[in-house]
Structures are given as C-alpha cells and as structure tokens.
JSON list of C-alpha atoms in Angstrom, two decimals:
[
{"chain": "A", "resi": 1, "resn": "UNK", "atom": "CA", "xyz": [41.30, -10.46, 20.02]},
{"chain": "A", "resi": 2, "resn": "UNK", "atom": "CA", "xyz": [40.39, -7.03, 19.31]},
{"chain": "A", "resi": 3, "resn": "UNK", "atom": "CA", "xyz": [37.58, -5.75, 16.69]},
{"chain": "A", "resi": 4, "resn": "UNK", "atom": "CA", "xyz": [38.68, -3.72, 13.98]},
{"chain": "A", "resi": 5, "resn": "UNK", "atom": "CA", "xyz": [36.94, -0.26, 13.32]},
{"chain": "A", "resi": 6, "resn": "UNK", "atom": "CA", "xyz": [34.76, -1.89, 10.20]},
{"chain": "A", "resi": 7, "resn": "UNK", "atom": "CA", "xyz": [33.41, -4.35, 12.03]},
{"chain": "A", "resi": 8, "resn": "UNK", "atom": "CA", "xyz": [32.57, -2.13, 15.22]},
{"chain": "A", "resi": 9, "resn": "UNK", "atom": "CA", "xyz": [30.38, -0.24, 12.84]},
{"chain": "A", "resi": 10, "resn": "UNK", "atom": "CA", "xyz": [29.14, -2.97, 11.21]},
{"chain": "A", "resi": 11, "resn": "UNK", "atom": "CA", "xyz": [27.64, -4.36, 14.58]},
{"chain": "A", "resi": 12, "resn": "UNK", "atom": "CA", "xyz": [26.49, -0.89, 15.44]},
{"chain": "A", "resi": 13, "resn": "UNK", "atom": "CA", "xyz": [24.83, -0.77, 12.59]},
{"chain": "A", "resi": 14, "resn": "UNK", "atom": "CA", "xyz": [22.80, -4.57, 12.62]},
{"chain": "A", "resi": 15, "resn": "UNK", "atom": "CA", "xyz": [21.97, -4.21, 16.47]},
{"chain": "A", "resi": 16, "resn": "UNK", "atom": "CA", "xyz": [20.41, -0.61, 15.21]},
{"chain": "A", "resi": 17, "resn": "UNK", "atom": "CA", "xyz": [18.52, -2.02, 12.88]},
{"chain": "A", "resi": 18, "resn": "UNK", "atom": "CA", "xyz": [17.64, -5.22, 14.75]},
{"chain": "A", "resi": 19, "resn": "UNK", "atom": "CA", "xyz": [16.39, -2.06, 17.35]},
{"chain": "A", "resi": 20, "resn": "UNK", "atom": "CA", "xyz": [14.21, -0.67, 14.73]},
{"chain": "A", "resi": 21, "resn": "UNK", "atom": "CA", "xyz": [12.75, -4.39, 13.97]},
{"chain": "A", "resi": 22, "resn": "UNK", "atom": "CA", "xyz": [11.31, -4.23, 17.38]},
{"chain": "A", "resi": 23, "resn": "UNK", "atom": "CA", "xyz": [10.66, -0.91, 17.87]},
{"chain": "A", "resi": 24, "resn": "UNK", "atom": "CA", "xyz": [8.79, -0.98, 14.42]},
{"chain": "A", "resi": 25, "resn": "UNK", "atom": "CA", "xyz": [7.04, -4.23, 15.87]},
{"chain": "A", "resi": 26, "resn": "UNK", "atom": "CA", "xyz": [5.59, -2.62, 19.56]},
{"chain": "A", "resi": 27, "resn": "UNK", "atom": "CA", "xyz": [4.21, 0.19, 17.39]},
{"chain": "A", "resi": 28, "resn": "UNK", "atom": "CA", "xyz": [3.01, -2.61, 14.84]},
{"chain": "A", "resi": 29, "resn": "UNK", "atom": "CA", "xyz": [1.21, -4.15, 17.82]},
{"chain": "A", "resi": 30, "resn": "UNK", "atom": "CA", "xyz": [0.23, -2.02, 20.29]},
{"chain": "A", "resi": 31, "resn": "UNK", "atom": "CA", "xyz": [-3.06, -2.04, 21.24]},
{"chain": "A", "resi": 32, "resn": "UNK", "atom": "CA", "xyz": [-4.73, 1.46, 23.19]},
{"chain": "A", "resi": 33, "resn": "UNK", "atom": "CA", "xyz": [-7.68, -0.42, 25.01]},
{"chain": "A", "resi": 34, "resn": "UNK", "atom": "CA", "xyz": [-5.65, -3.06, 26.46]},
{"chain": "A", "resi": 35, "resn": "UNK", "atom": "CA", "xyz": [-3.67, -1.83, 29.47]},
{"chain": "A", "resi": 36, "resn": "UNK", "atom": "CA", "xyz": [-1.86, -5.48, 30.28]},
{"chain": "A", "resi": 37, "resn": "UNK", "atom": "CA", "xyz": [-1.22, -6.07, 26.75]},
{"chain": "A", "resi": 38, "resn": "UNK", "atom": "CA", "xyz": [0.75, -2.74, 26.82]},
{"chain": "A", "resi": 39, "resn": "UNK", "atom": "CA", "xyz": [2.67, -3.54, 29.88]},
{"chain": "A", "resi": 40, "resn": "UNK", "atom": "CA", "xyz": [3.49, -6.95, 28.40]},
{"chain": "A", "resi": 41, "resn": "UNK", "atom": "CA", "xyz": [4.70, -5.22, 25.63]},
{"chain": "A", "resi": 42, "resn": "UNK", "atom": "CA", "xyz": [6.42, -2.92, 27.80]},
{"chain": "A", "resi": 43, "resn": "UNK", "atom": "CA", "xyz": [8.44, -5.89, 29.87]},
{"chain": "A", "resi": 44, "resn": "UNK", "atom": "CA", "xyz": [8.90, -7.62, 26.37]},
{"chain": "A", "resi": 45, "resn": "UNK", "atom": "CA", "xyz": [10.87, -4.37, 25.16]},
{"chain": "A", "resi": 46, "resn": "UNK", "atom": "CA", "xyz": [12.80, -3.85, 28.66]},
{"chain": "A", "resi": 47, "resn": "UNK", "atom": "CA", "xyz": [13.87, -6.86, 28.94]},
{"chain": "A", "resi": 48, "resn": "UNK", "atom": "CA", "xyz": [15.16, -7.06, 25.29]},
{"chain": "A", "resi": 49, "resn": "UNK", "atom": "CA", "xyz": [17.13, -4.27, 26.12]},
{"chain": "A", "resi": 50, "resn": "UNK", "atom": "CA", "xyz": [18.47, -5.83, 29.08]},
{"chain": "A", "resi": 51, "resn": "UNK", "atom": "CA", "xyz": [19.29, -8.94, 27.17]},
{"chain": "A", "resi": 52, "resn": "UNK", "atom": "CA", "xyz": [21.17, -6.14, 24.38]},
{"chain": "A", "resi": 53, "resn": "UNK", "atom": "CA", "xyz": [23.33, -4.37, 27.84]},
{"chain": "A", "resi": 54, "resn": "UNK", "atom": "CA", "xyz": [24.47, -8.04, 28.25]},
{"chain": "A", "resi": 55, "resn": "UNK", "atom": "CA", "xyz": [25.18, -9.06, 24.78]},
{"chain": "A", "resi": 56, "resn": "UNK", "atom": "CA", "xyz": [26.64, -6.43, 23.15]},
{"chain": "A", "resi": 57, "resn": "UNK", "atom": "CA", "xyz": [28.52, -5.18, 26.73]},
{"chain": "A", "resi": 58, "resn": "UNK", "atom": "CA", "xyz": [31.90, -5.36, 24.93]},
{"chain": "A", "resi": 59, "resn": "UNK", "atom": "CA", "xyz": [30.62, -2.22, 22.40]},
{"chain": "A", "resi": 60, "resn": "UNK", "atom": "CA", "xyz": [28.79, 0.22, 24.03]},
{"chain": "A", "resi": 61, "resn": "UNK", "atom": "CA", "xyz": [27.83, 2.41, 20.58]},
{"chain": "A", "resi": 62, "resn": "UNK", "atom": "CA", "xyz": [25.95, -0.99, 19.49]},
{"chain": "A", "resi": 63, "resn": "UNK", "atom": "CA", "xyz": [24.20, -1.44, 22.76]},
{"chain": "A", "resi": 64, "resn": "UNK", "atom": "CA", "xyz": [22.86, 1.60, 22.70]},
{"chain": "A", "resi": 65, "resn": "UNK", "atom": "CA", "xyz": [22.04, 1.71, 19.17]},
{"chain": "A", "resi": 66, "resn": "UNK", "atom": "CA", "xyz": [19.97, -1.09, 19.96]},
{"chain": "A", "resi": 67, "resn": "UNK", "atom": "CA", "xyz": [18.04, 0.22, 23.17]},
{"chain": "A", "resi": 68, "resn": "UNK", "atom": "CA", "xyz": [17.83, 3.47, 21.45]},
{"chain": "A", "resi": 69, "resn": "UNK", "atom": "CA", "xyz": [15.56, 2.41, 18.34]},
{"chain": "A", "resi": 70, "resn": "UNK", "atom": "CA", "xyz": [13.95, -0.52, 20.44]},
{"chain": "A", "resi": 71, "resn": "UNK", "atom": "CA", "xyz": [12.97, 1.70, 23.20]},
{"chain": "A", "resi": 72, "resn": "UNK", "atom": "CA", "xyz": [12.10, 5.07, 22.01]},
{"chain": "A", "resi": 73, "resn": "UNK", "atom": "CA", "xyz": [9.52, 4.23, 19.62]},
{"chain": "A", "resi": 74, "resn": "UNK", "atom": "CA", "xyz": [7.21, 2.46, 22.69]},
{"chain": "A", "resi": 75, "resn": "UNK", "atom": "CA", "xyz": [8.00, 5.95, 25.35]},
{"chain": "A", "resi": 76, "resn": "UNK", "atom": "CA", "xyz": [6.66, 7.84, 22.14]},
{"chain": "A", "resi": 77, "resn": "UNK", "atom": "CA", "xyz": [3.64, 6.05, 22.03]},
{"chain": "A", "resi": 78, "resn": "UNK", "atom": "CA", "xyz": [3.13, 5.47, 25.52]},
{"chain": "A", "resi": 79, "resn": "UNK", "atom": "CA", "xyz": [3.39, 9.51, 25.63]},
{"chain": "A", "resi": 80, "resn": "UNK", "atom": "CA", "xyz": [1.04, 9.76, 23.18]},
{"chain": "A", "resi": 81, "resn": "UNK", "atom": "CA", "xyz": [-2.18, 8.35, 24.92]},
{"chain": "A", "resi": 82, "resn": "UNK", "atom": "CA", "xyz": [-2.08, 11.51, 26.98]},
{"chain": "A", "resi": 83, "resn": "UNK", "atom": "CA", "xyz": [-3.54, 9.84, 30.39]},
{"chain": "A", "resi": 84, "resn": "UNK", "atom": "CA", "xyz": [-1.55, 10.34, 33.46]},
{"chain": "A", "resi": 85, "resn": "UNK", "atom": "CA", "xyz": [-1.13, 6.21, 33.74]},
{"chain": "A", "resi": 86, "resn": "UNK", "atom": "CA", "xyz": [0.68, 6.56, 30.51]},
{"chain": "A", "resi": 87, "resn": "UNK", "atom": "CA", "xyz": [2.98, 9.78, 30.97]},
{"chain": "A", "resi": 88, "resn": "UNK", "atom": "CA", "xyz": [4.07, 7.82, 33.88]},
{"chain": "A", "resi": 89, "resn": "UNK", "atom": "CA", "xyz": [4.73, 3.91, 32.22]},
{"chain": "A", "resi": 90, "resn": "UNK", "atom": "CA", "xyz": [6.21, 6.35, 29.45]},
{"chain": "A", "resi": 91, "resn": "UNK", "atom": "CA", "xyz": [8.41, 7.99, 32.10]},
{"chain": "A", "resi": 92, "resn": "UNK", "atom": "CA", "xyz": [9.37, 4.83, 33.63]},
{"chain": "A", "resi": 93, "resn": "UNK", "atom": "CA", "xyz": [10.38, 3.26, 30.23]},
{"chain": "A", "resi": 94, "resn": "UNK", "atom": "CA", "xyz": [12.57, 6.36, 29.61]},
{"chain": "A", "resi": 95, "resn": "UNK", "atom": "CA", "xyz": [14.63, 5.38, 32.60]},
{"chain": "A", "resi": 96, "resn": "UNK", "atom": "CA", "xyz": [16.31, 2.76, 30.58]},
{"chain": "A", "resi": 97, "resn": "UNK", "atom": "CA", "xyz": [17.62, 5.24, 28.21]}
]
C-alpha cells in the first residue's frame, strides 16, 4: 500500500516533533558535573535514533526529521562545555547526523 503525500508529511511532521520532545528533554536534563550521566544521556539519544533509522526506514524525510531535532540539541550542548573531552563526545555524536 503506498502513503499518500498528506500523510508523508504528516509523519514527518510528528516524528519532528516527537525529535524536539527529546531533544528538549537531554537539554532539560543534562547535568555539567556529571560526566556518566552525560554519556548515558548520550547512548539514550543514539540509540533513540537508531530505534527512529529502523522505524521510520520506509520515509527517510521523517527519519531524519527525527534524528535531526533529537540529536542536534545534545552536540550543541556537548559543544558548549568547551573541554576537549566534550568537543570530542560532541564530535562523535555528530557522526550520526
């Protein structure tokens, strides 16, 4: 069965803002003094976005929508410490973009 172009965009647009839910969350949550609770948050986040490469396989503009907003708000944040360590976790996370 194929998916008709309002419903294409309607996925793109709920995996986008189910991105922005968790996005909006790791920012919610992160904490600067705790390195492992970053990472956790870090593997949380990646493997989300795994999970959305899987799920949403069959439309590519709502996969990314998803890994996009998920994902982007963490690297910025990451970046934003400013200590080598986290350039580098920040560089790492960008990989899955």
């Amino acid at each position: 069965m194929f998916i008709r172009g309002m419903r294409v965009q309607y996925v793109v647009l709920r995996s986008a803002l189910a991105g922005v839910l968790w996005g909006g969350f790791s920012l919610a949550v992160f904490q600067v003094d705790s390195l492992p609770y970053q990472e956790l948050l870090c593997f949380v986040l990646g493997g989300m976005a795994a999970g959305a490469v899987a799920s949403y396989g069959a439309i590519p503009a709502a996969a990314m929508a998803y890994i996009l907003t998920s994902l982007l708000p963490m690297i910025v944040r990451l970046a934003i410490v400013g200590d080598p360590l986290h350039w580098i976790m920040s560089a790492m996370a960008a990989l899955y973009l």
